[in-house]
Every structure is written in C-alpha cells, then in structure tokens.
Coordinates of C-alpha atoms and ligand atoms in Angstrom, one line a residue:
M1 CA -7.0 -0.2 197.2
K2 CA -10.0 1.0 199.0
K3 CA -11.9 -1.7 200.6
S4 CA -15.8 -1.6 201.3
A5 CA -17.1 -2.6 204.7
L6 CA -18.2 -6.2 203.6
Q7 CA -14.8 -6.7 201.8
K8 CA -12.9 -6.0 205.4
A9 CA -15.3 -8.0 207.1
R10 CA -15.1 -10.7 204.8
A11 CA -11.0 -10.9 204.5
A12 CA -11.6 -12.2 208.0
Y13 CA -13.4 -15.5 207.1
R14 CA -11.4 -18.8 207.6
P15 CA -12.1 -21.1 205.0
K16 CA -13.1 -24.5 206.4
L17 CA -10.6 -27.3 205.3
P18 CA -11.7 -30.7 205.1
I19 CA -10.6 -32.4 208.7
V20 CA -8.3 -34.8 206.7
L21 CA -6.1 -31.8 205.3
T22 CA -5.5 -30.2 208.6
G23 CA -2.7 -32.1 209.5
A24 CA 0.2 -34.2 207.5
V25 CA -1.3 -36.4 204.8
K26 CA -0.8 -39.7 202.6
A27 CA -1.9 -40.5 199.2
V28 CA -3.5 -43.7 199.0
E29 CA -3.8 -45.3 195.8
G30 CA -7.2 -46.8 194.2
H31 CA -7.7 -49.0 191.4
P32 CA -6.2 -48.0 187.7
T33 CA -8.7 -46.1 185.8
Q34 CA -9.9 -45.8 182.0
S35 CA -10.9 -42.9 179.9
V36 CA -14.8 -42.3 179.8
A37 CA -14.8 -43.3 175.8
D38 CA -12.3 -43.8 172.9
Q39 CA -10.0 -45.8 175.4
E40 CA -7.7 -47.0 172.9
E41 CA -7.0 -43.5 171.3
I42 CA -6.9 -42.0 174.5
Q43 CA -4.1 -44.5 175.8
K44 CA -2.2 -44.0 172.7
L45 CA -2.2 -40.4 172.9
F46 CA -1.1 -40.3 176.7
P47 CA 1.2 -43.3 177.2
N48 CA 2.8 -41.9 180.1
T49 CA -0.1 -40.8 182.0
Y50 CA -3.3 -43.0 181.1
G51 CA -4.4 -45.5 183.5
L52 CA -3.1 -43.8 186.8
P53 CA -5.0 -44.6 190.1
E54 CA -7.4 -42.4 191.7
L55 CA -5.9 -41.1 194.7
H56 CA -7.2 -40.1 198.4
F57 CA -5.7 -38.8 201.4
E58 CA -5.6 -40.1 204.5
K59 CA -3.7 -38.7 207.7
N60 CA -0.2 -39.4 207.8
P61 CA 1.2 -40.1 211.3
N62 CA 5.0 -40.2 210.4
P63 CA 5.6 -37.4 208.0
G64 CA 9.0 -36.6 206.8
A65 CA 10.8 -33.3 206.6
P66 CA 9.6 -32.2 203.3
K67 CA 11.7 -30.0 200.8
A68 CA 10.6 -26.3 199.9
V69 CA 9.2 -26.5 196.3
N70 CA 8.5 -23.6 193.7
V71 CA 4.8 -23.8 192.3
G72 CA 3.5 -21.8 189.2
V73 CA 0.0 -21.4 188.9
I74 CA -2.1 -20.1 185.9
L75 CA -6.1 -18.8 185.8
S76 CA -7.5 -20.0 182.5
G77 CA -10.6 -19.1 180.8
G78 CA -13.8 -17.4 182.4
Q79 CA -13.6 -15.8 185.4
A80 CA -15.4 -17.7 188.3
P81 CA -15.9 -16.8 192.0
G82 CA -13.3 -18.4 194.2
G83 CA -10.4 -18.4 191.9
H84 CA -8.2 -16.2 194.5
N85 CA -9.2 -18.5 197.3
V86 CA -7.8 -21.5 195.0
I87 CA -4.4 -19.7 194.8
S88 CA -4.7 -18.7 199.1
G89 CA -5.2 -22.4 199.6
L90 CA -2.2 -23.6 197.2
F91 CA 0.0 -20.8 198.9
D92 CA -1.0 -21.9 202.5
G93 CA -0.6 -25.6 201.4
I94 CA 3.0 -25.2 200.0
K95 CA 4.2 -23.0 202.8
K96 CA 2.7 -25.6 205.5
V97 CA 4.8 -28.3 204.0
N98 CA 7.9 -26.1 203.8
R99 CA 8.1 -22.1 204.6
N100 CA 10.5 -21.6 202.1
S101 CA 8.5 -22.7 199.3
R102 CA 7.5 -20.2 196.6
L103 CA 4.6 -19.4 194.4
Y104 CA 4.6 -17.7 191.0
G105 CA 1.7 -16.7 189.3
F106 CA 1.9 -16.6 185.4
L107 CA 0.1 -13.3 184.1
M108 CA -3.2 -13.1 182.0
G109 CA -3.8 -16.8 181.5
P110 CA -1.7 -19.6 179.8
G111 CA -0.3 -17.0 177.5
G112 CA 1.9 -15.7 180.4
L113 CA 3.8 -18.9 180.7
V114 CA 4.6 -18.9 177.1
E115 CA 5.6 -15.1 177.1
H116 CA 7.4 -15.4 180.3
R117 CA 5.3 -13.1 182.0
Y118 CA 5.1 -13.7 185.7
M119 CA 5.0 -12.5 189.5
E120 CA 5.7 -13.9 192.7
I121 CA 2.7 -14.2 195.1
T122 CA 3.8 -13.2 198.6
S123 CA 1.6 -13.3 201.8
E124 CA 1.3 -9.2 201.7
I125 CA -0.3 -10.3 198.3
I126 CA -2.5 -12.7 199.0
D127 CA -3.6 -11.7 202.0
E128 CA -5.1 -8.8 200.0
Y129 CA -7.0 -11.0 198.0
R130 CA -8.5 -13.8 200.6
N131 CA -12.1 -14.6 200.1
T132 CA -12.6 -11.8 197.1
G133 CA -14.2 -12.4 193.6
G134 CA -12.6 -12.0 190.4
F135 CA -9.3 -13.2 188.7
D136 CA -7.4 -9.9 189.1
I137 CA -4.7 -11.0 191.3
I138 CA -2.8 -12.3 188.1
G139 CA -5.5 -12.3 185.3
S140 CA -6.8 -14.7 183.1
G141 CA -6.6 -15.7 179.5
R142 CA -7.9 -17.9 176.8
T143 CA -4.8 -18.6 175.1
K144 CA -4.8 -22.4 174.2
L145 CA -1.6 -24.4 175.1
E146 CA -1.2 -27.1 172.7
T147 CA 2.0 -26.9 170.6
K148 CA 5.2 -28.3 171.3
E149 CA 6.8 -24.8 170.9
Q150 CA 4.7 -23.1 173.5
F151 CA 5.4 -26.3 176.3
D152 CA 8.9 -25.7 175.5
K153 CA 9.0 -22.0 175.9
G154 CA 7.0 -22.5 179.1
L155 CA 9.9 -25.2 180.3
E156 CA 12.3 -22.3 179.8
I157 CA 10.7 -20.2 182.5
L158 CA 10.0 -22.8 184.6
R159 CA 13.6 -23.8 184.8
E160 CA 14.7 -20.2 185.1
L161 CA 12.5 -19.9 188.3
N162 CA 13.3 -23.7 189.4
I163 CA 9.6 -24.6 189.3
S164 CA 8.7 -28.1 189.6
A165 CA 5.1 -28.0 190.0
L166 CA 2.8 -26.2 188.0
V167 CA -1.3 -25.7 188.8
I168 CA -3.7 -24.8 186.1
I169 CA -6.9 -23.6 187.1
G170 CA -9.6 -23.6 184.3
G171 CA -12.6 -25.4 182.6
D172 CA -12.7 -28.6 180.8
D173 CA -10.6 -27.1 177.6
S174 CA -8.1 -25.7 180.1
N175 CA -7.9 -29.0 182.0
T176 CA -7.3 -30.7 178.3
N177 CA -4.5 -28.7 177.7
A178 CA -3.0 -29.3 181.5
A179 CA -3.2 -33.1 180.8
V180 CA -1.7 -32.6 177.5
L181 CA 1.1 -30.4 179.2
A182 CA 1.7 -33.3 182.0
E183 CA 1.9 -35.8 179.3
Y184 CA 4.5 -34.2 177.3
Y185 CA 6.8 -33.0 180.4
K186 CA 6.7 -36.3 181.7
S187 CA 7.3 -37.5 178.4
I188 CA 10.7 -35.8 178.0
N189 CA 11.7 -36.2 182.0
A190 CA 11.2 -32.4 182.6
G191 CA 10.6 -32.9 186.1
V192 CA 7.2 -30.9 186.2
Q193 CA 4.3 -32.0 187.8
V194 CA 0.8 -30.6 186.1
I195 CA -1.8 -30.5 188.2
G196 CA -5.4 -28.9 187.3
C197 CA -8.4 -27.3 189.3
P198 CA -12.1 -27.6 188.2
K199 CA -13.2 -24.2 187.5
T200 CA -16.5 -23.1 185.5
I201 CA -19.5 -21.1 186.4
D202 CA -21.1 -23.1 183.4
G203 CA -21.0 -26.1 185.9
D204 CA -20.5 -28.7 182.8
L205 CA -16.9 -29.8 184.3
K206 CA -18.4 -32.5 186.5
N207 CA -18.7 -36.3 186.4
D208 CA -18.9 -39.3 188.7
V209 CA -15.6 -38.2 190.2
I210 CA -15.6 -34.4 190.2
E211 CA -19.1 -33.5 191.6
T212 CA -19.0 -29.7 190.7
S213 CA -17.0 -27.0 189.2
F214 CA -16.2 -24.2 191.4
G215 CA -17.9 -20.7 190.7
F216 CA -21.3 -22.5 189.9
D217 CA -22.7 -22.1 193.3
T218 CA -21.8 -18.4 193.8
A219 CA -22.7 -17.1 190.1
T220 CA -26.3 -18.8 190.3
K221 CA -27.0 -17.7 193.6
V222 CA -26.1 -14.1 192.1
Y223 CA -28.5 -14.8 188.9
S224 CA -31.1 -16.3 191.2
E225 CA -31.1 -13.1 193.7
V226 CA -32.0 -10.8 190.4
I227 CA -34.3 -13.4 188.6
G228 CA -36.2 -13.2 191.9
N229 CA -36.1 -9.4 192.2
I230 CA -37.3 -9.2 188.6
Q231 CA -40.0 -11.7 189.2
R232 CA -41.3 -9.7 192.5
D233 CA -41.1 -6.7 190.1
C234 CA -43.4 -8.3 187.6
N235 CA -45.4 -10.0 189.8
S236 CA -46.3 -6.3 191.4
S237 CA -46.9 -4.4 188.0
K238 CA -48.3 -7.3 186.3
K239 CA -47.3 -5.9 182.9
Y240 CA -44.0 -7.3 181.3
W241 CA -42.8 -10.5 180.2
H242 CA -39.1 -10.9 180.8
F243 CA -37.1 -12.8 178.9
I244 CA -33.9 -13.8 180.6
K245 CA -31.0 -15.4 179.0
L246 CA -28.5 -16.5 181.3
M247 CA -24.7 -17.8 180.5
G248 CA -23.4 -21.3 180.3
R249 CA -22.1 -21.8 177.0
S250 CA -23.3 -25.2 175.8
A251 CA -24.8 -26.6 179.2
S252 CA -28.2 -25.5 180.5
H253 CA -27.0 -26.3 184.3
I254 CA -27.0 -22.6 185.3
A255 CA -30.6 -22.1 183.4
L256 CA -31.6 -25.3 185.5
E257 CA -30.4 -24.2 189.0
C258 CA -31.9 -21.0 189.0
A259 CA -35.4 -22.2 187.7
L260 CA -35.2 -24.4 190.7
Q261 CA -34.1 -21.6 192.9
C262 CA -36.7 -19.2 191.3
Q263 CA -39.9 -21.0 190.0
P264 CA -40.1 -19.1 186.8
N265 CA -43.0 -19.7 184.3
I266 CA -40.9 -20.9 181.6
C267 CA -37.1 -22.3 181.4
I268 CA -35.7 -23.6 178.6
I269 CA -33.5 -26.5 178.5
S270 CA -31.4 -26.8 175.4
E271 CA -30.5 -30.7 176.0
E272 CA -34.3 -31.4 176.0
V273 CA -34.8 -29.0 172.6
E274 CA -31.9 -31.6 171.2
A275 CA -33.5 -34.8 172.6
N276 CA -37.0 -33.8 171.3
N277 CA -35.4 -32.7 167.9
S278 CA -37.4 -29.6 168.2
T279 CA -37.1 -26.7 165.9
L280 CA -36.9 -23.0 166.7
Q281 CA -40.5 -22.4 166.0
D282 CA -41.4 -25.4 168.2
V283 CA -40.0 -23.5 171.3
V284 CA -41.5 -20.4 170.1
N285 CA -44.7 -22.0 169.9
Y286 CA -44.2 -23.5 173.4
I287 CA -43.7 -20.1 175.1
A288 CA -46.4 -18.3 173.0
D289 CA -49.0 -21.2 174.1
I290 CA -48.3 -20.3 178.0
V291 CA -48.2 -16.5 177.4
A292 CA -51.7 -16.9 175.7
K293 CA -52.7 -19.4 178.5
R294 CA -51.5 -16.9 181.4
A295 CA -53.6 -14.3 179.4
E296 CA -56.9 -16.0 179.7
N297 CA -56.5 -15.7 183.6
G298 CA -55.6 -12.1 183.2
N299 CA -52.1 -12.5 183.8
N300 CA -50.0 -10.7 181.1
F301 CA -46.9 -11.1 182.6
G302 CA -44.3 -13.7 183.4
S303 CA -40.6 -14.8 183.2
V304 CA -38.6 -17.2 180.7
L305 CA -35.2 -18.5 181.4
I306 CA -33.1 -19.1 177.9
P307 CA -29.6 -20.9 178.4
E308 CA -27.3 -19.1 176.0
G309 CA -26.4 -22.1 174.3
L310 CA -30.0 -22.8 173.3
I311 CA -29.3 -21.8 169.5
E312 CA -26.5 -24.5 169.3
F313 CA -28.8 -27.3 170.5
I314 CA -31.5 -26.9 167.8
P315 CA -30.8 -29.9 165.8
A316 CA -30.8 -28.2 162.4
V317 CA -28.8 -25.4 163.9
K318 CA -26.0 -27.7 165.4
A319 CA -25.5 -29.4 162.0
L320 CA -25.1 -26.2 160.4
I321 CA -22.5 -25.0 163.2
A322 CA -20.8 -28.7 162.7
E323 CA -20.3 -28.0 158.8
L324 CA -19.5 -24.2 159.4
N325 CA -16.7 -25.4 161.9
D326 CA -15.2 -27.4 159.2
L327 CA -15.8 -25.0 156.2
L328 CA -14.3 -21.8 158.4
A329 CA -11.3 -24.2 159.4
N330 CA -10.6 -25.4 156.0
K331 CA -11.1 -22.3 153.7
A332 CA -10.0 -20.0 156.4
E333 CA -8.0 -17.7 154.2
E334 CA -10.5 -17.6 151.3
F335 CA -13.4 -16.4 153.7
A336 CA -11.0 -13.9 155.6
A337 CA -10.1 -12.5 152.4
L338 CA -13.8 -11.6 151.7
T339 CA -14.4 -7.4 152.8
T340 CA -18.4 -7.2 152.9
E341 CA -20.7 -9.1 155.1
E342 CA -22.8 -10.0 152.1
E343 CA -19.7 -11.3 150.1
Q344 CA -19.2 -13.5 153.1
R345 CA -23.0 -14.6 153.3
Q346 CA -22.8 -15.5 150.0
F347 CA -19.8 -17.4 150.3
V348 CA -21.0 -19.5 153.3
L349 CA -24.4 -20.3 151.4
S350 CA -22.7 -21.3 148.3
N351 CA -20.3 -24.0 150.1
L352 CA -22.6 -25.3 152.4
S353 CA -24.6 -28.4 151.7
E354 CA -28.4 -27.8 150.8
A355 CA -30.0 -28.7 154.1
N356 CA -27.7 -26.5 156.1
A357 CA -27.8 -23.7 153.8
A358 CA -31.5 -23.6 154.0
T359 CA -31.2 -23.4 157.8
Y360 CA -28.7 -20.7 157.5
A361 CA -30.8 -18.7 155.1
S362 CA -33.7 -19.2 157.5
L363 CA -31.8 -17.6 160.6
P364 CA -32.1 -13.5 161.2
A365 CA -29.0 -12.2 159.4
G366 CA -27.7 -11.1 162.4
V367 CA -27.6 -14.3 164.0
A368 CA -26.6 -16.3 161.1
R369 CA -23.7 -13.9 160.9
Q370 CA -22.5 -14.6 164.6
L371 CA -22.1 -18.2 163.8
T372 CA -19.3 -17.4 161.2
L373 CA -17.4 -15.0 163.5
D374 CA -14.2 -16.0 165.3
R375 CA -14.3 -19.2 167.5
D376 CA -12.6 -18.6 170.7
P377 CA -9.2 -20.3 171.1
H378 CA -10.8 -23.8 171.8
G379 CA -13.0 -23.9 168.8
N380 CA -16.2 -22.6 170.6
V381 CA -18.9 -20.4 168.9
Q382 CA -19.1 -17.4 171.3
V383 CA -22.7 -17.7 172.3
S384 CA -22.8 -15.0 174.8
L385 CA -22.7 -12.8 171.8
I386 CA -25.9 -14.0 170.4
E387 CA -29.0 -12.1 171.4
T388 CA -31.2 -15.2 171.8
E389 CA -33.4 -13.5 174.2
K390 CA -34.4 -10.7 171.8
L391 CA -34.7 -13.4 168.8
L392 CA -37.2 -15.5 170.7
S393 CA -39.6 -12.8 172.0
A394 CA -39.6 -11.3 168.8
M395 CA -40.9 -14.6 167.2
V396 CA -43.3 -14.9 170.1
A397 CA -44.7 -11.7 169.3
T398 CA -45.2 -12.5 165.6
R399 CA -46.7 -15.9 166.8
L400 CA -49.0 -14.3 169.2
E401 CA -50.5 -11.9 166.3
E402 CA -51.3 -15.2 164.2
M403 CA -53.0 -16.5 167.5
R404 CA -54.9 -13.1 167.6
A405 CA -56.1 -13.6 164.2
A406 CA -57.2 -16.7 164.7
G407 CA -59.1 -15.7 167.8
N408 CA -56.7 -17.9 170.1
Y409 CA -55.2 -15.1 172.1
N410 CA -56.6 -11.8 173.4
G411 CA -53.9 -10.4 175.7
K412 CA -51.0 -7.9 175.8
F413 CA -47.6 -8.9 175.4
T414 CA -44.5 -6.6 176.4
A415 CA -41.2 -8.0 176.5
M416 CA -38.3 -6.7 178.2
H417 CA -34.8 -8.4 178.2
H418 CA -31.9 -9.0 180.1
F419 CA -28.7 -11.0 179.6
F420 CA -27.1 -12.4 183.0
G421 CA -23.7 -13.7 182.9
Y422 CA -20.6 -11.2 183.5
E423 CA -22.8 -10.0 186.8
G424 CA -22.1 -13.1 188.6
R425 CA -18.5 -14.3 187.7
C426 CA -16.6 -12.1 189.7
A427 CA -19.0 -12.1 192.9
D428 CA -17.4 -12.6 196.2
P429 CA -17.3 -16.7 196.9
S430 CA -20.5 -17.8 198.8
N431 CA -19.1 -19.8 201.7
F432 CA -19.5 -23.0 199.8
D433 CA -17.4 -21.6 197.1
A434 CA -14.9 -19.8 199.5
D435 CA -14.0 -23.3 201.4
Y436 CA -14.4 -25.5 198.3
C437 CA -11.9 -23.2 196.3
Y438 CA -9.6 -22.9 199.4
G439 CA -9.8 -26.7 199.7
L440 CA -9.2 -27.5 196.0
G441 CA -6.0 -25.2 196.4
Y442 CA -4.6 -26.5 199.5
N443 CA -5.5 -30.2 198.1
A444 CA -3.3 -29.3 194.8
A445 CA -0.3 -28.6 197.3
C446 CA -0.8 -32.0 198.7
L447 CA -0.9 -33.7 195.2
I448 CA 2.1 -31.7 194.8
S449 CA 3.9 -33.0 197.8
A450 CA 2.7 -36.8 196.7
G451 CA 4.7 -36.2 193.6
V452 CA 2.1 -36.8 191.0
T453 CA 1.2 -35.3 187.6
G454 CA -1.6 -35.2 185.2
Y455 CA -4.3 -35.2 188.5
M456 CA -7.1 -33.1 188.8
S457 CA -7.6 -31.8 192.4
S458 CA -10.9 -33.2 194.0
L459 CA -13.1 -32.8 196.9
R460 CA -16.1 -34.9 197.1
N461 CA -18.9 -35.4 199.4
L462 CA -19.9 -31.8 198.8
T463 CA -23.3 -31.9 200.4
K464 CA -22.0 -32.5 203.9
P465 CA -20.5 -30.0 205.6
S466 CA -17.0 -29.1 204.5
V467 CA -15.0 -30.9 207.2
Q468 CA -16.2 -34.1 206.0
W469 CA -15.1 -33.5 202.5
I470 CA -13.2 -36.4 201.0
A471 CA -10.0 -35.2 199.5
G472 CA -7.9 -36.8 196.6
G473 CA -6.9 -36.7 192.7
I474 CA -8.5 -37.9 189.6
P475 CA -6.3 -38.5 186.5
V476 CA -7.3 -36.2 184.1
T477 CA -7.0 -38.9 181.3
M478 CA -10.0 -40.5 183.1
M479 CA -12.5 -37.9 181.9
M480 CA -11.3 -37.6 178.4
N481 CA -13.1 -39.0 174.9
M482 CA -12.3 -38.0 171.2
E483 CA -14.3 -35.0 169.7
R484 CA -14.1 -33.0 166.9
R485 CA -12.4 -29.6 166.9
H486 CA -11.5 -27.1 164.2
G487 CA -12.3 -29.8 161.8
E488 CA -9.9 -32.4 163.6
M489 CA -10.5 -35.1 166.0
K490 CA -9.0 -34.3 169.4
P491 CA -8.7 -35.8 173.0
V492 CA -10.8 -33.7 175.2
I493 CA -12.4 -34.0 178.7
Q494 CA -16.1 -34.8 178.2
K495 CA -18.4 -31.9 178.7
A496 CA -21.2 -32.5 181.1
L497 CA -24.4 -31.6 179.9
V498 CA -28.1 -31.7 181.7
K499 CA -29.1 -35.2 182.1
L500 CA -32.7 -35.5 181.3
D501 CA -33.0 -38.6 183.7
G502 CA -31.1 -36.8 186.2
A503 CA -32.7 -35.7 189.5
P504 CA -32.5 -31.9 188.9
F505 CA -34.2 -31.9 185.8
L506 CA -36.9 -34.3 186.7
K507 CA -37.7 -32.2 189.8
F508 CA -37.8 -29.2 187.5
A509 CA -40.2 -31.2 185.0
S510 CA -42.5 -32.2 187.4
K511 CA -42.9 -28.8 188.4
R512 CA -43.0 -26.8 185.4
D513 CA -46.7 -27.2 184.3
D514 CA -47.7 -25.5 188.0
W515 CA -45.0 -22.7 187.6
A516 CA -46.2 -22.0 183.9
Y517 CA -49.6 -21.1 184.5
N518 CA -50.0 -20.5 188.2
T519 CA -47.8 -17.8 190.0
C520 CA -45.2 -19.5 192.1
Y521 CA -42.1 -17.5 191.9
T522 CA -39.7 -17.8 194.6
Y523 CA -37.1 -15.0 195.8
P524 CA -33.9 -16.4 197.2
G525 CA -32.7 -13.1 198.1
P526 CA -28.9 -12.0 198.1
I527 CA -25.9 -14.4 199.1
Q528 CA -25.2 -14.3 202.8
Y529 CA -22.0 -14.4 204.3
F530 CA -22.6 -14.2 208.0
G531 CA -25.4 -15.8 209.8
P532 CA -27.0 -19.5 210.6
A533 CA -25.6 -22.4 208.4
E534 CA -29.0 -22.7 207.1
V535 CA -29.0 -19.3 205.2
C536 CA -25.2 -19.0 204.5
D537 CA -24.0 -22.5 203.9
Q538 CA -26.3 -24.3 201.6
P539 CA -24.8 -26.1 198.3
S540 CA -26.6 -25.6 195.0
L541 CA -30.0 -27.3 194.4
T542 CA -28.5 -29.2 191.7
L543 CA -26.0 -30.9 193.9
K544 CA -28.2 -31.6 196.6
Y545 CA -30.9 -33.5 194.3
E546 CA -27.9 -35.1 192.6
H547 CA -26.7 -36.4 195.8
Q548 CA -30.2 -37.7 197.1
G549 CA -30.9 -39.2 193.6
K550 CA -27.7 -41.4 194.6
Ligands
FBP1 P1 -15.0 -20.9 180.9 O1 -15.8 -21.9 180.2 O2 -14.1 -20.3 180.7 O3 -15.1 -21.0 182.4 O4 -15.9 -19.9 180.3 C1 -17.4 -19.6 181.1 C2 -18.1 -18.3 180.4 O5 -18.5 -17.4 181.3 C3 -19.4 -19.0 179.5 O6 -20.5 -19.0 180.5 C4 -19.4 -18.2 178.6 O7 -20.0 -18.2 177.4 C5 -17.9 -17.6 178.1 O8 -17.2 -17.5 179.5 C6 -17.9 -16.0 177.6 O9 -16.5 -15.7 177.3 P2 -15.8 -14.3 177.7 O10 -15.5 -14.2 179.0 O11 -14.4 -14.4 176.7 O12 -16.7 -13.4 177.0

C-alpha cells in the first residue's frame, strides 16, 4: 500500500492512554444500575444482565499471571474516524495481558460472525492501520444480529476459534444488539463475553455515563473546515446562498457543532422544529425572512446548515413516517408486489389515515417516495438519501418571489447545494479521537480481563488531557428503553437528541440572530495533527460547553 507523507508521519503517533490504564488494573464496582426507562420490561427481557453495577478501573499492585485469551472484534454500521485505533488498543491490551492472546476480526460487519468470515489480526497487519481513518482493516456492515439462529451460528465459529470474548464497535443499534447477544450467551452459559464500544459520527450515542461517541470530533472538524472555506468563498464573491446538508441521521448534533465552530447565517435544529410544532413552510419562511433582511443591507449571500434528519422532525411528517413504518411492515408483500411508482403511491395514499395521506400528498413526489423506500436493517428511514437542501432552497426561492410580489423583498437569490457526510467519516482521526479510540479499545481489553459481559467500554472526564481520563465499564441495559421498531415494541438504547435546555444549544441560540444579520463567519481550518496542544488537542465545542454546564 503506497502511503502519503502525512500517513507515514502519523503512523508514528503514540496515543496517550489514561494514566490508570498504563499498568495492571482491577475493576471496582459501583452501585447496581437501572435502565433509563421501562425498567420492568427491560429487566424481564434481560434477566441475566440487568442491574449490573457501573465499573471503574484502579491500579492493581498485585496482578496475577493472566491467561492468554482469544478475542473477536466486529465493526458495525457507518464508518467513523478512529475505528482502527479501537482495534489497535484492543490488540495491544490483550497482548499486554498475555502475549499469546490472539485477535480475530469478523469481516464486513456482524454478517461476518454469522457467515463465519474472519481473519486473524497480527502485529504486522495492525501496524499498517494505526492512527488511520476508515474501517477497511476488516470492513463494516449493517446486518442486524437479532435471531437465535444468528447467535447460535456465531457461537459455532467462536467455539471453533476458541474465542471467549467478542467486542462490537457500533452505534446505538449495534450496541443494542451487543446487549441482546450478551444476554443470550450468558443465559446458555456459552462462556463468551460481549463488550460494546460507542461509535458514530452522529454523536447520538451519549448519556450521563458515555460522554461522546468516537468519530464525532473528527467528522465535525472536517465538515467545519469545508463550511469555513465555503463561507470565506461566499464572503468574497457575495453572490451565493449555500445550502449545506449535514449527516447525523435523526439528531442535529453535527449541525449544531458545525454551527458553533463556523457561525453560519442560519442553522436549523430539527429538535427545535419539532418542539415548536413547526411546519415545513414555517422553516422556509424563517429562512426566507433572513435572506430578505440580509438583502436589505446589500448582502445577497449566506450559509444555511441543515441536519439531514430535519424532514423526520416536522411533526406532520413524523406522524406520517410512524404510520408508514407500520403499514410497510404489515403489508410488506402487497407493497412489494406493486411494480410501478404510481401504483405504490396510490397504495400508500389509500391505506393511510386521512391526515397522513394529506401530508404525503403535499410532499414533492421524490421526497414522498423516499419515505416508502427500504429502511435500513434497524428500521431507520435512510435520510441521507433525501435531498432536503434542494427541497428547502426551492421552497425558499418560491417564497421570496411571493415576498417580492408583495413588495417585501428586492434582492437576488442564487442557491448552491452541498451534502457533507461521507467526506468526514473516514478521515484520519484527530488527536482527540486517536487517543479516545485507542483508550476505548485498550479499556475493552481490561473489561475482558475483568470477566464481565454486557458492558460498554467507557472513558470519562474527556475535556481534560487524556492522561486524566477515567476508565471503566457501563452496563448496556442501563441505557435502554422500549421503542417501536418495524411495528413492534423493542428494547433499544435511547438515542440522545439535541437538548434544547443543554449548554451547546443555548450558546447557539444566544448568538444566532447576530450571526444571521451580521456576517460573523469563523474559519476553523484543517485538522492539525502536529503542533501546540491548543491547536491539536481540543475536544469538540459540544463537549466543552456540556462540561462547562455541569
Ligand atoms: P451509524 O449510526 O451506523 O454510525 O451511521 C452514521 C451515518 O453516517 C448516518 O449519519 C447516516 O445517515 C448513515 O450512516 C448513512 O448510512 P450508509 O453508510 O449506509 O449510507
């Protein structure tokens, strides 16, 4: 593999472990835990792994002579910067315990476990991937692990390879699966521990005990660099409005972080749209009013950040999607038998309630159709495929013409469109993510040594230098509640949406009017890997403000 100059230099970076993990550790138990909601149902579904205590690690002055262990690892779901470092940390962690330990990677996601596709990860292989972006060392996939047949099939290969612990690196859905698998293996005394690691650029796998998911820091820094560049371009030529859609699935954390970093003219936060019970037209009017006001000052340019999940948060569309999910799950065969788009549209319209049919009919045909296309294996609408940025700018243009006709607008409006998502998911991890991921992997090895199962690897105190981070494990059942998926109530990890009373949103809300009418852009520039700590080692502003607010 030919390496760039930066790749070569970056390979030499030594992630900084929390001080407690630099020697032998012992696990110290905290209080027993409860799930965040629906305690009774969750306890019933997880009789063997519910209520476990939180753990933290302390130095162990009298370690024994731990045995070698064979461990399996899976990368699950969308790519996020730092996945390779989780695997490097895990590799180094199990080798440190006993150099005869072995690490196997299952290929292309959870499907690799079920289909028995794997490779052994050796030191030669891992050294090629340290501090690099991507998940290409073993690949990733979105197969949902949920049936007993899949679990049993997985157990066959785990037994064949003498694997006694499995680490699943994934988002909320994948860690939910990890918890279900842990419970099942424990219930049949399979002798396989299951440990999760919090991954996703979306930033929505976090709570009181998991401060952030890995990859969010790097991805938002990449997007902020490009948004900053676009804003400087737009402030130079002063002739375009840039509509920038940002990944993040349901939650608006990515858009909010980029807004805090770049100070755009407009940033829509889906969670606020929902809380205000706004319609799509309300959002359009809000944008058009700012465009018109800036035009009065001769500023026919600007930037608009749009979270990709926006459409799902418009309350009327949300209700429509909920009914569509049930309809498409219950009448899947009938729907699949229809061959033309028009037949499918008519089928949907005739099966929906009156209110939802009206919403469906009011959406542009392409967007409406997208809402009926295949969900991902976890039941999510594939929002990254909906072109909300184009939909909004077209509606804003129409609204501005109405305002012009009424004598309320006299500017020029030319829109440019962008969608940033895939550009940031495989970037080389920032120092924060490189350290965080390596630490999460190493810490997972310590959880394995501690003999526990159904835990998520956890590092806390993340706004402090990495050597001061607190290492431990959180029972996954603690993060769960019951939600409707594919027409059924299921136990899932509660998704963290943007909190409207949280410090990051309040900071944004206190500034946004100034940013809208005055041009206050900031230009974060590219991620720096080498140089002073104040440039290279800064955590996200979301994390910083959340910690300040504590
Ligand atoms: P995860 O939740 O699996 O980390 O996925 C994150 C994400 O990048 C979302 O932001 C986006 O909506 C989705 O993946 C895109 O999925 P795909 O990679 O299958 O196109």
